[in-house]
């Protein structure tokens, strides 16, 4: 079977059910997405002036991939098999953007060694942990721009969106319409400067359609060690509660524990984390370790 490859010509600025599929796949297929950095290549020269950056599409996503078996109401299991980073990463710092009192503005390009998985931060070696910033399916309702995370996924900027992990996304329209972009060479919790090590990258995923799995909250990440429910909302207070409640319901569905005891266990062993504070909706995750309970919902 021919490898499914979606080139970086297929970028768009919204998760939108009217965007024509760039490729078609069947459940169980693997596909390769060539992703473009969040500035769409506009930050190309070290220390260039921000005013010279002409961003054609902010935070573009590559896709969408139409999965033939996916029907509204299903779950799309996305196994992140590989994220190949580029040979450079870029960042922009400017006053009024992010958590810090930045002064002056600066645009930087840092060299990356994709084989050593390191970046040269002006002589400091920074280990990479490549991740996907933007990934999601098309919502049934109005389009959502690729800067906003919501229930369909989108600009989640979760540092655990790495190779080796699995993402569960909702299918809201037939075909699911999976897109992704905004590759980060590495990012900390919070993404506190509103950018990470922004870069082009090549992502390989396997997509599988799961039927009748309303017990799987979405978007959810599964790592070798944790389940992570995610939520996005305008305030950190709201999204932290949403992420925690998703995990509470997940534990009740899969442990046999009643409501208060699932809450007790989650308070003992769950970690509530901030994934990002910089997007139009903030993001939190609730992580629960597999050493307490491992759930077999892969069938
Ligand atoms: Ca992002
Ligand atoms: Ca980014």
PDB file of C-alpha atoms and ligand atoms in Angstrom:
ATOM      1  CA  UNK A   1       0.000   0.000   0.000  1.00  0.00           C
ATOM      2  CA  UNK A   2       1.289   3.435  -0.875  1.00  0.00           C
ATOM      3  CA  UNK A   3       2.391   5.612   2.002  1.00  0.00           C
ATOM      4  CA  UNK A   4       0.003   8.457   2.735  1.00  0.00           C
ATOM      5  CA  UNK A   5       1.929  11.730   2.731  1.00  0.00           C
ATOM      6  CA  UNK A   6       0.403  15.183   3.167  1.00  0.00           C
ATOM      7  CA  UNK A   7       2.724  17.929   1.974  1.00  0.00           C
ATOM      8  CA  UNK A   8       3.098  21.377   3.500  1.00  0.00           C
ATOM      9  CA  UNK A   9       1.137  22.796   0.569  1.00  0.00           C
ATOM     10  CA  UNK A  10      -1.968  21.661   2.443  1.00  0.00           C
ATOM     11  CA  UNK A  11      -1.908  24.213   5.264  1.00  0.00           C
ATOM     12  CA  UNK A  12      -4.926  26.017   6.610  1.00  0.00           C
ATOM     13  CA  UNK A  13      -5.798  28.388   9.437  1.00  0.00           C
ATOM     14  CA  UNK A  14      -8.904  26.782  10.927  1.00  0.00           C
ATOM     15  CA  UNK A  15     -10.363  23.427  11.917  1.00  0.00           C
ATOM     16  CA  UNK A  16     -13.235  23.598   9.500  1.00  0.00           C
ATOM     17  CA  UNK A  17     -15.485  20.834   8.109  1.00  0.00           C
ATOM     18  CA  UNK A  18     -15.567  22.610   4.734  1.00  0.00           C
ATOM     19  CA  UNK A  19     -11.810  22.316   4.108  1.00  0.00           C
ATOM     20  CA  UNK A  20     -11.350  19.739   1.353  1.00  0.00           C
ATOM     21  CA  UNK A  21      -9.465  16.601   2.433  1.00  0.00           C
ATOM     22  CA  UNK A  22      -5.790  16.582   1.453  1.00  0.00           C
ATOM     23  CA  UNK A  23      -5.741  12.770   1.555  1.00  0.00           C
ATOM     24  CA  UNK A  24      -7.879   9.770   2.461  1.00  0.00           C
ATOM     25  CA  UNK A  25      -6.999   6.885   4.783  1.00  0.00           C
ATOM     26  CA  UNK A  26      -8.550   3.786   6.286  1.00  0.00           C
ATOM     27  CA  UNK A  27      -8.656   2.972   9.968  1.00  0.00           C
ATOM     28  CA  UNK A  28      -5.297   1.430  10.866  1.00  0.00           C
ATOM     29  CA  UNK A  29      -3.310   3.306   8.231  1.00  0.00           C
ATOM     30  CA  UNK A  30      -0.235   5.398   8.925  1.00  0.00           C
ATOM     31  CA  UNK A  31       0.160   8.871   7.468  1.00  0.00           C
ATOM     32  CA  UNK A  32       2.955  11.415   7.296  1.00  0.00           C
ATOM     33  CA  UNK A  33       2.218  15.121   7.794  1.00  0.00           C
ATOM     34  CA  UNK A  34       4.751  17.753   6.703  1.00  0.00           C
ATOM     35  CA  UNK A  35       4.158  20.602   9.131  1.00  0.00           C
ATOM     36  CA  UNK A  36       5.128  24.261   8.894  1.00  0.00           C
ATOM     37  CA  UNK A  37       6.248  26.356  11.865  1.00  0.00           C
ATOM     38  CA  UNK A  38       3.790  28.671  13.609  1.00  0.00           C
ATOM     39  CA  UNK A  39       5.143  31.759  11.828  1.00  0.00           C
ATOM     40  CA  UNK A  40       4.673  30.059   8.452  1.00  0.00           C
ATOM     41  CA  UNK A  41       8.385  30.537   7.740  1.00  0.00           C
ATOM     42  CA  UNK A  42       8.290  34.300   8.281  1.00  0.00           C
ATOM     43  CA  UNK A  43      10.903  34.220  11.073  1.00  0.00           C
ATOM     44  CA  UNK A  44      13.743  33.043   8.855  1.00  0.00           C
ATOM     45  CA  UNK A  45      16.764  35.150   9.821  1.00  0.00           C
ATOM     46  CA  UNK A  46      18.416  35.419  13.222  1.00  0.00           C
ATOM     47  CA  UNK A  47      17.705  38.797  14.918  1.00  0.00           C
ATOM     48  CA  UNK A  48      15.493  40.007  12.077  1.00  0.00           C
ATOM     49  CA  UNK A  49      13.073  42.805  12.939  1.00  0.00           C
ATOM     50  CA  UNK A  50       9.638  41.639  14.027  1.00  0.00           C
ATOM     51  CA  UNK A  51       8.152  44.297  11.732  1.00  0.00           C
ATOM     52  CA  UNK A  52       9.750  42.475   8.800  1.00  0.00           C
ATOM     53  CA  UNK A  53       7.919  39.242   9.602  1.00  0.00           C
ATOM     54  CA  UNK A  54       5.054  38.740   7.177  1.00  0.00           C
ATOM     55  CA  UNK A  55       3.052  35.815   8.551  1.00  0.00           C
ATOM     56  CA  UNK A  56       0.651  34.549   5.865  1.00  0.00           C
ATOM     57  CA  UNK A  57      -1.192  32.057   8.121  1.00  0.00           C
ATOM     58  CA  UNK A  58      -0.659  32.096  11.903  1.00  0.00           C
ATOM     59  CA  UNK A  59      -0.148  28.657  13.432  1.00  0.00           C
ATOM     60  CA  UNK A  60      -0.992  26.745  10.229  1.00  0.00           C
ATOM     61  CA  UNK A  61      -2.154  23.129  10.357  1.00  0.00           C
ATOM     62  CA  UNK A  62      -1.437  20.550   7.647  1.00  0.00           C
ATOM     63  CA  UNK A  63      -4.298  18.376   6.415  1.00  0.00           C
ATOM     64  CA  UNK A  64      -6.997  17.421   6.722  1.00  0.00           C
ATOM     65  CA  UNK A  65      -6.842  13.649   6.516  1.00  0.00           C
ATOM     66  CA  UNK A  66     -10.203  11.989   5.859  1.00  0.00           C
ATOM     67  CA  UNK A  67     -10.516   8.597   7.571  1.00  0.00           C
ATOM     68  CA  UNK A  68     -13.102   6.545   5.697  1.00  0.00           C
ATOM     69  CA  UNK A  69     -14.543   4.597   8.642  1.00  0.00           C
ATOM     70  CA  UNK A  70     -14.866   7.607  10.948  1.00  0.00           C
ATOM     71  CA  UNK A  71     -18.440   8.671  11.661  1.00  0.00           C
ATOM     72  CA  UNK A  72     -19.737  11.396  13.939  1.00  0.00           C
ATOM     73  CA  UNK A  73     -19.747  10.099  17.510  1.00  0.00           C
ATOM     74  CA  UNK A  74     -16.714   7.827  17.103  1.00  0.00           C
ATOM     75  CA  UNK A  75     -13.333   8.327  18.741  1.00  0.00           C
ATOM     76  CA  UNK A  76     -10.183   8.783  16.653  1.00  0.00           C
ATOM     77  CA  UNK A  77      -7.124   7.134  18.182  1.00  0.00           C
ATOM     78  CA  UNK A  78      -3.971   8.858  16.933  1.00  0.00           C
ATOM     79  CA  UNK A  79      -0.745   7.048  17.747  1.00  0.00           C
ATOM     80  CA  UNK A  80       2.149   9.496  17.413  1.00  0.00           C
ATOM     81  CA  UNK A  81       4.827   7.269  15.932  1.00  0.00           C
ATOM     82  CA  UNK A  82       7.528   9.800  15.075  1.00  0.00           C
ATOM     83  CA  UNK A  83       8.208  13.536  15.099  1.00  0.00           C
ATOM     84  CA  UNK A  84      11.236  14.484  13.032  1.00  0.00           C
ATOM     85  CA  UNK A  85      12.405  18.033  13.858  1.00  0.00           C
ATOM     86  CA  UNK A  86      13.957  20.503  11.433  1.00  0.00           C
ATOM     87  CA  UNK A  87      17.565  21.739  11.570  1.00  0.00           C
ATOM     88  CA  UNK A  88      16.552  25.065  13.077  1.00  0.00           C
ATOM     89  CA  UNK A  89      14.062  26.441  15.544  1.00  0.00           C
ATOM     90  CA  UNK A  90      12.922  30.002  16.075  1.00  0.00           C
ATOM     91  CA  UNK A  91      11.462  32.167  18.841  1.00  0.00           C
ATOM     92  CA  UNK A  92      10.096  35.679  19.196  1.00  0.00           C
ATOM     93  CA  UNK A  93      10.044  37.703  22.427  1.00  0.00           C
ATOM     94  CA  UNK A  94       8.328  41.063  22.616  1.00  0.00           C
ATOM     95  CA  UNK A  95       6.863  43.401  25.204  1.00  0.00           C
ATOM     96  CA  UNK A  96       3.329  42.675  26.345  1.00  0.00           C
ATOM     97  CA  UNK A  97       3.267  39.100  25.056  1.00  0.00           C
ATOM     98  CA  UNK A  98       3.496  36.165  27.465  1.00  0.00           C
ATOM     99  CA  UNK A  99       4.164  36.113  31.209  1.00  0.00           C
ATOM    100  CA  UNK A 100       7.295  38.259  31.391  1.00  0.00           C
ATOM    101  CA  UNK A 101       8.220  41.946  31.351  1.00  0.00           C
ATOM    102  CA  UNK A 102      10.109  41.606  28.075  1.00  0.00           C
ATOM    103  CA  UNK A 103      12.284  44.470  26.883  1.00  0.00           C
ATOM    104  CA  UNK A 104      13.479  44.786  24.130  1.00  0.00           C
ATOM    105  CA  UNK A 105      11.859  42.652  21.439  1.00  0.00           C
ATOM    106  CA  UNK A 106      14.044  40.096  19.696  1.00  0.00           C
ATOM    107  CA  UNK A 107      13.585  37.396  17.048  1.00  0.00           C
ATOM    108  CA  UNK A 108      15.982  34.451  17.196  1.00  0.00           C
ATOM    109  CA  UNK A 109      16.873  31.414  15.119  1.00  0.00           C
ATOM    110  CA  UNK A 110      18.694  28.560  16.892  1.00  0.00           C
ATOM    111  CA  UNK A 111      20.553  25.686  15.253  1.00  0.00           C
ATOM    112  CA  UNK A 112      19.108  22.225  15.872  1.00  0.00           C
ATOM    113  CA  UNK A 113      20.784  18.834  15.544  1.00  0.00           C
ATOM    114  CA  UNK A 114      17.899  16.465  14.718  1.00  0.00           C
ATOM    115  CA  UNK A 115      20.081  13.392  15.188  1.00  0.00           C
ATOM    116  CA  UNK A 116      21.459  14.370  18.598  1.00  0.00           C
ATOM    117  CA  UNK A 117      18.016  15.833  19.430  1.00  0.00           C
ATOM    118  CA  UNK A 118      19.581  19.006  20.814  1.00  0.00           C
ATOM    119  CA  UNK A 119      19.422  22.740  20.141  1.00  0.00           C
ATOM    120  CA  UNK A 120      22.310  25.194  20.530  1.00  0.00           C
ATOM    121  CA  UNK A 121      20.931  28.028  22.681  1.00  0.00           C
ATOM    122  CA  UNK A 122      23.890  30.417  22.352  1.00  0.00           C
ATOM    123  CA  UNK A 123      26.300  27.820  23.695  1.00  0.00           C
ATOM    124  CA  UNK A 124      23.869  26.128  26.078  1.00  0.00           C
ATOM    125  CA  UNK A 125      22.828  22.665  24.926  1.00  0.00           C
ATOM    126  CA  UNK A 126      19.083  22.189  25.244  1.00  0.00           C
ATOM    127  CA  UNK A 127      17.733  18.640  24.889  1.00  0.00           C
ATOM    128  CA  UNK A 128      14.767  18.423  22.545  1.00  0.00           C
ATOM    129  CA  UNK A 129      11.510  16.622  23.250  1.00  0.00           C
ATOM    130  CA  UNK A 130       9.619  17.248  20.004  1.00  0.00           C
ATOM    131  CA  UNK A 131       5.857  17.724  20.308  1.00  0.00           C
ATOM    132  CA  UNK A 132       2.843  18.733  18.259  1.00  0.00           C
ATOM    133  CA  UNK A 133       1.342  22.092  19.306  1.00  0.00           C
ATOM    134  CA  UNK A 134      -1.732  22.030  17.068  1.00  0.00           C
ATOM    135  CA  UNK A 135      -3.660  18.801  16.412  1.00  0.00           C
ATOM    136  CA  UNK A 136      -7.356  18.148  16.130  1.00  0.00           C
ATOM    137  CA  UNK A 137     -10.394  17.147  14.140  1.00  0.00           C
ATOM    138  CA  UNK A 138     -12.994  19.341  12.459  1.00  0.00           C
ATOM    139  CA  UNK A 139     -15.785  20.551  14.757  1.00  0.00           C
ATOM    140  CA  UNK A 140     -19.399  19.947  13.742  1.00  0.00           C
ATOM    141  CA  UNK A 141     -20.252  23.604  14.255  1.00  0.00           C
ATOM    142  CA  UNK A 142     -18.474  26.791  13.322  1.00  0.00           C
ATOM    143  CA  UNK A 143     -14.802  26.657  12.305  1.00  0.00           C
ATOM    144  CA  UNK A 144     -12.249  27.178  15.110  1.00  0.00           C
ATOM    145  CA  UNK A 145      -9.058  28.988  14.182  1.00  0.00           C
ATOM    146  CA  UNK A 146      -5.747  27.186  14.659  1.00  0.00           C
ATOM    147  CA  UNK A 147      -4.747  29.497  17.527  1.00  0.00           C
ATOM    148  CA  UNK A 148      -7.570  28.344  19.824  1.00  0.00           C
ATOM    149  CA  UNK A 149      -7.762  25.038  21.703  1.00  0.00           C
ATOM    150  CA  UNK A 150     -11.198  23.589  22.430  1.00  0.00           C
ATOM    151  CA  UNK A 151     -13.028  20.269  22.588  1.00  0.00           C
ATOM    152  CA  UNK A 152     -11.900  19.311  19.056  1.00  0.00           C
ATOM    153  CA  UNK A 153      -8.233  19.657  20.085  1.00  0.00           C
ATOM    154  CA  UNK A 154      -6.575  22.488  18.167  1.00  0.00           C
ATOM    155  CA  UNK A 155      -3.818  24.690  19.594  1.00  0.00           C
ATOM    156  CA  UNK A 156      -3.442  22.670  22.784  1.00  0.00           C
ATOM    157  CA  UNK A 157       0.324  23.198  23.243  1.00  0.00           C
ATOM    158  CA  UNK A 158       0.697  20.255  25.622  1.00  0.00           C
ATOM    159  CA  UNK A 159       4.292  19.164  26.078  1.00  0.00           C
ATOM    160  CA  UNK A 160       3.216  15.523  26.308  1.00  0.00           C
ATOM    161  CA  UNK A 161       2.096  15.423  22.658  1.00  0.00           C
ATOM    162  CA  UNK A 162       5.241  13.421  21.884  1.00  0.00           C
ATOM    163  CA  UNK A 163       6.200  10.406  19.808  1.00  0.00           C
ATOM    164  CA  UNK A 164       5.305   7.233  21.672  1.00  0.00           C
ATOM    165  CA  UNK A 165       2.114   8.703  23.103  1.00  0.00           C
ATOM    166  CA  UNK A 166      -1.485   8.287  21.935  1.00  0.00           C
ATOM    167  CA  UNK A 167      -4.075  11.020  21.487  1.00  0.00           C
ATOM    168  CA  UNK A 168      -7.821  10.336  21.555  1.00  0.00           C
ATOM    169  CA  UNK A 169      -9.849  12.920  19.657  1.00  0.00           C
ATOM    170  CA  UNK A 170     -13.578  13.303  19.061  1.00  0.00           C
ATOM    171  CA  UNK A 171     -15.037  12.587  15.633  1.00  0.00           C
ATOM    172  CA  UNK A 172     -17.663  15.281  15.060  1.00  0.00           C
ATOM    173  CA  UNK A 173     -18.011  14.999  11.280  1.00  0.00           C
ATOM    174  CA  UNK A 174     -17.737  12.035   8.940  1.00  0.00           C
ATOM    175  CA  UNK A 175     -14.097  11.394   8.012  1.00  0.00           C
ATOM    176  CA  UNK A 176     -12.886  13.092  11.239  1.00  0.00           C
ATOM    177  CA  UNK A 177     -10.714  15.520   9.190  1.00  0.00           C
ATOM    178  CA  UNK A 178      -7.462  15.302  11.158  1.00  0.00           C
ATOM    179  CA  UNK A 179      -4.973  18.168  10.836  1.00  0.00           C
ATOM    180  CA  UNK A 180      -1.818  19.094  12.730  1.00  0.00           C
ATOM    181  CA  UNK A 181       1.028  21.595  12.824  1.00  0.00           C
ATOM    182  CA  UNK A 182       2.946  23.995  15.106  1.00  0.00           C
ATOM    183  CA  UNK A 183       5.809  21.625  15.883  1.00  0.00           C
ATOM    184  CA  UNK A 184       7.838  22.491  18.986  1.00  0.00           C
ATOM    185  CA  UNK A 185      11.375  21.142  19.420  1.00  0.00           C
ATOM    186  CA  UNK A 186      10.772  21.492  23.132  1.00  0.00           C
ATOM    187  CA  UNK A 187       8.308  23.377  25.354  1.00  0.00           C
ATOM    188  CA  UNK A 188       7.806  23.745  29.089  1.00  0.00           C
ATOM    189  CA  UNK A 189       4.496  23.580  30.936  1.00  0.00           C
ATOM    190  CA  UNK A 190       2.738  26.909  30.461  1.00  0.00           C
ATOM    191  CA  UNK A 191       4.480  27.943  27.229  1.00  0.00           C
ATOM    192  CA  UNK A 192       5.019  31.126  29.208  1.00  0.00           C
ATOM    193  CA  UNK A 193       6.523  33.292  26.449  1.00  0.00           C
ATOM    194  CA  UNK A 194       3.722  32.299  23.997  1.00  0.00           C
ATOM    195  CA  UNK A 195       6.292  30.553  21.805  1.00  0.00           C
ATOM    196  CA  UNK A 196       8.311  27.389  22.174  1.00  0.00           C
ATOM    197  CA  UNK A 197      11.191  26.262  19.935  1.00  0.00           C
ATOM    198  CA  UNK A 198       9.046  26.759  16.828  1.00  0.00           C
ATOM    199  CA  UNK A 199       9.962  24.685  13.806  1.00  0.00           C
ATOM    200  CA  UNK A 200       8.955  22.758  10.759  1.00  0.00           C
ATOM    201  CA  UNK A 201       8.676  19.039  11.337  1.00  0.00           C
ATOM    202  CA  UNK A 202       7.513  15.747   9.903  1.00  0.00           C
ATOM    203  CA  UNK A 203       5.001  13.768  11.930  1.00  0.00           C
ATOM    204  CA  UNK A 204       4.072  10.124  11.380  1.00  0.00           C
ATOM    205  CA  UNK A 205       0.861   8.866  12.968  1.00  0.00           C
ATOM    206  CA  UNK A 206      -1.323   5.777  12.870  1.00  0.00           C
ATOM    207  CA  UNK A 207      -5.051   6.504  12.897  1.00  0.00           C
ATOM    208  CA  UNK A 208      -7.637   4.045  14.232  1.00  0.00           C
ATOM    209  CA  UNK A 209     -11.378   4.570  14.539  1.00  0.00           C
ATOM    210  CA  UNK A 210     -12.939   3.404  17.822  1.00  0.00           C
ATOM    211  CA  UNK A 211     -16.698   2.771  17.839  1.00  0.00           C
ATOM    212  CA  UNK A 212     -19.044   3.053  20.825  1.00  0.00           C
ATOM    213  CA  UNK A 213     -16.417   4.390  23.235  1.00  0.00           C
ATOM    214  CA  UNK A 214     -18.257   7.168  25.006  1.00  0.00           C
ATOM    215  CA  UNK A 215     -16.228   6.163  28.082  1.00  0.00           C
ATOM    216  CA  UNK A 216     -13.103   7.761  26.604  1.00  0.00           C
ATOM    217  CA  UNK A 217     -12.983  11.495  27.346  1.00  0.00           C
ATOM    218  CA  UNK A 218     -11.530  13.680  24.624  1.00  0.00           C
ATOM    219  CA  UNK A 219      -9.051  15.066  23.965  1.00  0.00           C
ATOM    220  CA  UNK A 220      -7.080  12.582  26.093  1.00  0.00           C
ATOM    221  CA  UNK A 221      -3.405  11.638  25.907  1.00  0.00           C
ATOM    222  CA  UNK A 222      -2.118   8.213  26.901  1.00  0.00           C
ATOM    223  CA  UNK A 223       1.595   7.859  27.616  1.00  0.00           C
ATOM    224  CA  UNK A 224       3.407   4.685  28.698  1.00  0.00           C
ATOM    225  CA  UNK A 225       2.961   5.868  32.314  1.00  0.00           C
ATOM    226  CA  UNK A 226      -0.128   8.120  32.480  1.00  0.00           C
ATOM    227  CA  UNK A 227      -3.611   8.934  31.244  1.00  0.00           C
ATOM    228  CA  UNK A 228      -4.062  12.674  30.752  1.00  0.00           C
ATOM    229  CA  UNK A 229      -7.451  14.317  30.337  1.00  0.00           C
ATOM    230  CA  UNK A 230      -7.280  17.779  28.807  1.00  0.00           C
ATOM    231  CA  UNK A 231      -9.499  20.822  28.819  1.00  0.00           C
ATOM    232  CA  UNK A 232      -9.487  24.351  27.459  1.00  0.00           C
ATOM    233  CA  UNK A 233     -11.431  27.379  28.694  1.00  0.00           C
ATOM    234  CA  UNK A 234     -10.994  31.157  28.891  1.00  0.00           C
ATOM    235  CA  UNK A 235      -9.870  30.964  32.532  1.00  0.00           C
ATOM    236  CA  UNK A 236      -7.385  28.660  34.254  1.00  0.00           C
ATOM    237  CA  UNK A 237      -9.911  28.116  37.066  1.00  0.00           C
ATOM    238  CA  UNK A 238     -12.494  26.778  34.643  1.00  0.00           C
ATOM    239  CA  UNK A 239     -10.187  24.614  32.559  1.00  0.00           C
ATOM    240  CA  UNK A 240      -8.540  23.076  35.628  1.00  0.00           C
ATOM    241  CA  UNK A 241     -11.953  21.988  36.946  1.00  0.00           C
ATOM    242  CA  UNK A 242     -13.013  20.669  33.523  1.00  0.00           C
ATOM    243  CA  UNK A 243      -9.831  18.585  33.155  1.00  0.00           C
ATOM    244  CA  UNK A 244     -10.205  17.195  36.682  1.00  0.00           C
ATOM    245  CA  UNK A 245     -13.882  16.326  36.205  1.00  0.00           C
ATOM    246  CA  UNK A 246     -13.125  14.504  32.947  1.00  0.00           C
ATOM    247  CA  UNK A 247     -10.622  12.305  34.796  1.00  0.00           C
ATOM    248  CA  UNK A 248     -13.062  11.764  37.674  1.00  0.00           C
ATOM    249  CA  UNK A 249     -15.701  10.453  35.249  1.00  0.00           C
ATOM    250  CA  UNK A 250     -13.053   8.363  33.468  1.00  0.00           C
ATOM    251  CA  UNK A 251     -12.018   6.725  36.743  1.00  0.00           C
ATOM    252  CA  UNK A 252     -15.619   6.022  37.712  1.00  0.00           C
ATOM    253  CA  UNK A 253     -16.234   4.414  34.322  1.00  0.00           C
ATOM    254  CA  UNK A 254     -13.174   2.182  34.484  1.00  0.00           C
ATOM    255  CA  UNK A 255     -12.435   1.352  38.128  1.00  0.00           C
ATOM    256  CA  UNK A 256     -15.797   0.365  39.553  1.00  0.00           C
ATOM    257  CA  UNK A 257     -15.247   2.951  42.264  1.00  0.00           C
ATOM    258  CA  UNK A 258     -18.241   5.043  43.227  1.00  0.00           C
ATOM    259  CA  UNK A 259     -18.290   8.817  42.873  1.00  0.00           C
ATOM    260  CA  UNK A 260     -16.714   9.841  46.197  1.00  0.00           C
ATOM    261  CA  UNK A 261     -14.093   7.088  46.178  1.00  0.00           C
ATOM    262  CA  UNK A 262     -13.017   7.890  42.607  1.00  0.00           C
ATOM    263  CA  UNK A 263     -12.590  11.474  43.817  1.00  0.00           C
ATOM    264  CA  UNK A 264     -10.530  10.322  46.807  1.00  0.00           C
ATOM    265  CA  UNK A 265      -8.228   8.252  44.612  1.00  0.00           C
ATOM    266  CA  UNK A 266      -7.819  11.111  42.139  1.00  0.00           C
ATOM    267  CA  UNK A 267      -6.946  13.527  44.916  1.00  0.00           C
ATOM    268  CA  UNK A 268      -4.282  11.099  46.125  1.00  0.00           C
ATOM    269  CA  UNK A 269      -2.605  10.212  42.833  1.00  0.00           C
ATOM    270  CA  UNK A 270      -3.752  12.651  40.130  1.00  0.00           C
ATOM    271  CA  UNK A 271      -1.600  15.599  39.077  1.00  0.00           C
ATOM    272  CA  UNK A 272      -3.382  18.701  37.804  1.00  0.00           C
ATOM    273  CA  UNK A 273      -1.033  20.633  35.513  1.00  0.00           C
ATOM    274  CA  UNK A 274      -1.129  23.808  33.492  1.00  0.00           C
ATOM    275  CA  UNK A 275      -0.337  23.067  29.843  1.00  0.00           C
ATOM    276  CA  UNK A 276      -0.420  26.634  28.547  1.00  0.00           C
ATOM    277  CA  UNK A 277      -1.489  30.110  29.707  1.00  0.00           C
ATOM    278  CA  UNK A 278      -1.026  32.001  26.440  1.00  0.00           C
ATOM    279  CA  UNK A 279      -3.729  30.953  23.978  1.00  0.00           C
ATOM    280  CA  UNK A 280      -7.277  32.365  23.577  1.00  0.00           C
ATOM    281  CA  UNK A 281      -8.426  29.435  25.742  1.00  0.00           C
ATOM    282  CA  UNK A 282      -6.065  28.378  28.548  1.00  0.00           C
ATOM    283  CA  UNK A 283      -5.198  24.703  28.895  1.00  0.00           C
ATOM    284  CA  UNK A 284      -4.910  22.233  31.769  1.00  0.00           C
ATOM    285  CA  UNK A 285      -4.416  18.494  32.008  1.00  0.00           C
ATOM    286  CA  UNK A 286      -5.204  16.008  34.760  1.00  0.00           C
ATOM    287  CA  UNK A 287      -2.698  13.162  34.773  1.00  0.00           C
ATOM    288  CA  UNK A 288      -3.348   9.845  36.470  1.00  0.00           C
ATOM    289  CA  UNK A 289      -0.633   7.177  36.758  1.00  0.00           C
ATOM    290  CA  UNK A 290      -0.927   3.714  35.275  1.00  0.00           C
ATOM    291  CA  UNK A 291       0.869   2.161  38.224  1.00  0.00           C
ATOM    292  CA  UNK A 292      -2.429   2.431  40.104  1.00  0.00           C
ATOM    293  CA  UNK A 293      -4.678   1.111  37.359  1.00  0.00           C
ATOM    294  CA  UNK A 294      -4.124   0.209  33.742  1.00  0.00           C
ATOM    295  CA  UNK A 295      -7.222   0.262  31.611  1.00  0.00           C
ATOM    296  CA  UNK A 296      -7.667  -1.908  28.545  1.00  0.00           C
ATOM    297  CA  UNK A 297      -9.856   0.073  26.175  1.00  0.00           C
ATOM    298  CA  UNK A 298      -7.796  -0.567  23.083  1.00  0.00           C
ATOM    299  CA  UNK A 299     -10.108  -3.205  21.647  1.00  0.00           C
TER     300      UNK A 299
HETATM  301 CA1  LIG B   1       0.825  26.747  19.694  1.00  0.00          CA
HETATM  302 CA1  LIG B   2       3.959  27.283  18.708  1.00  0.00          CA
END
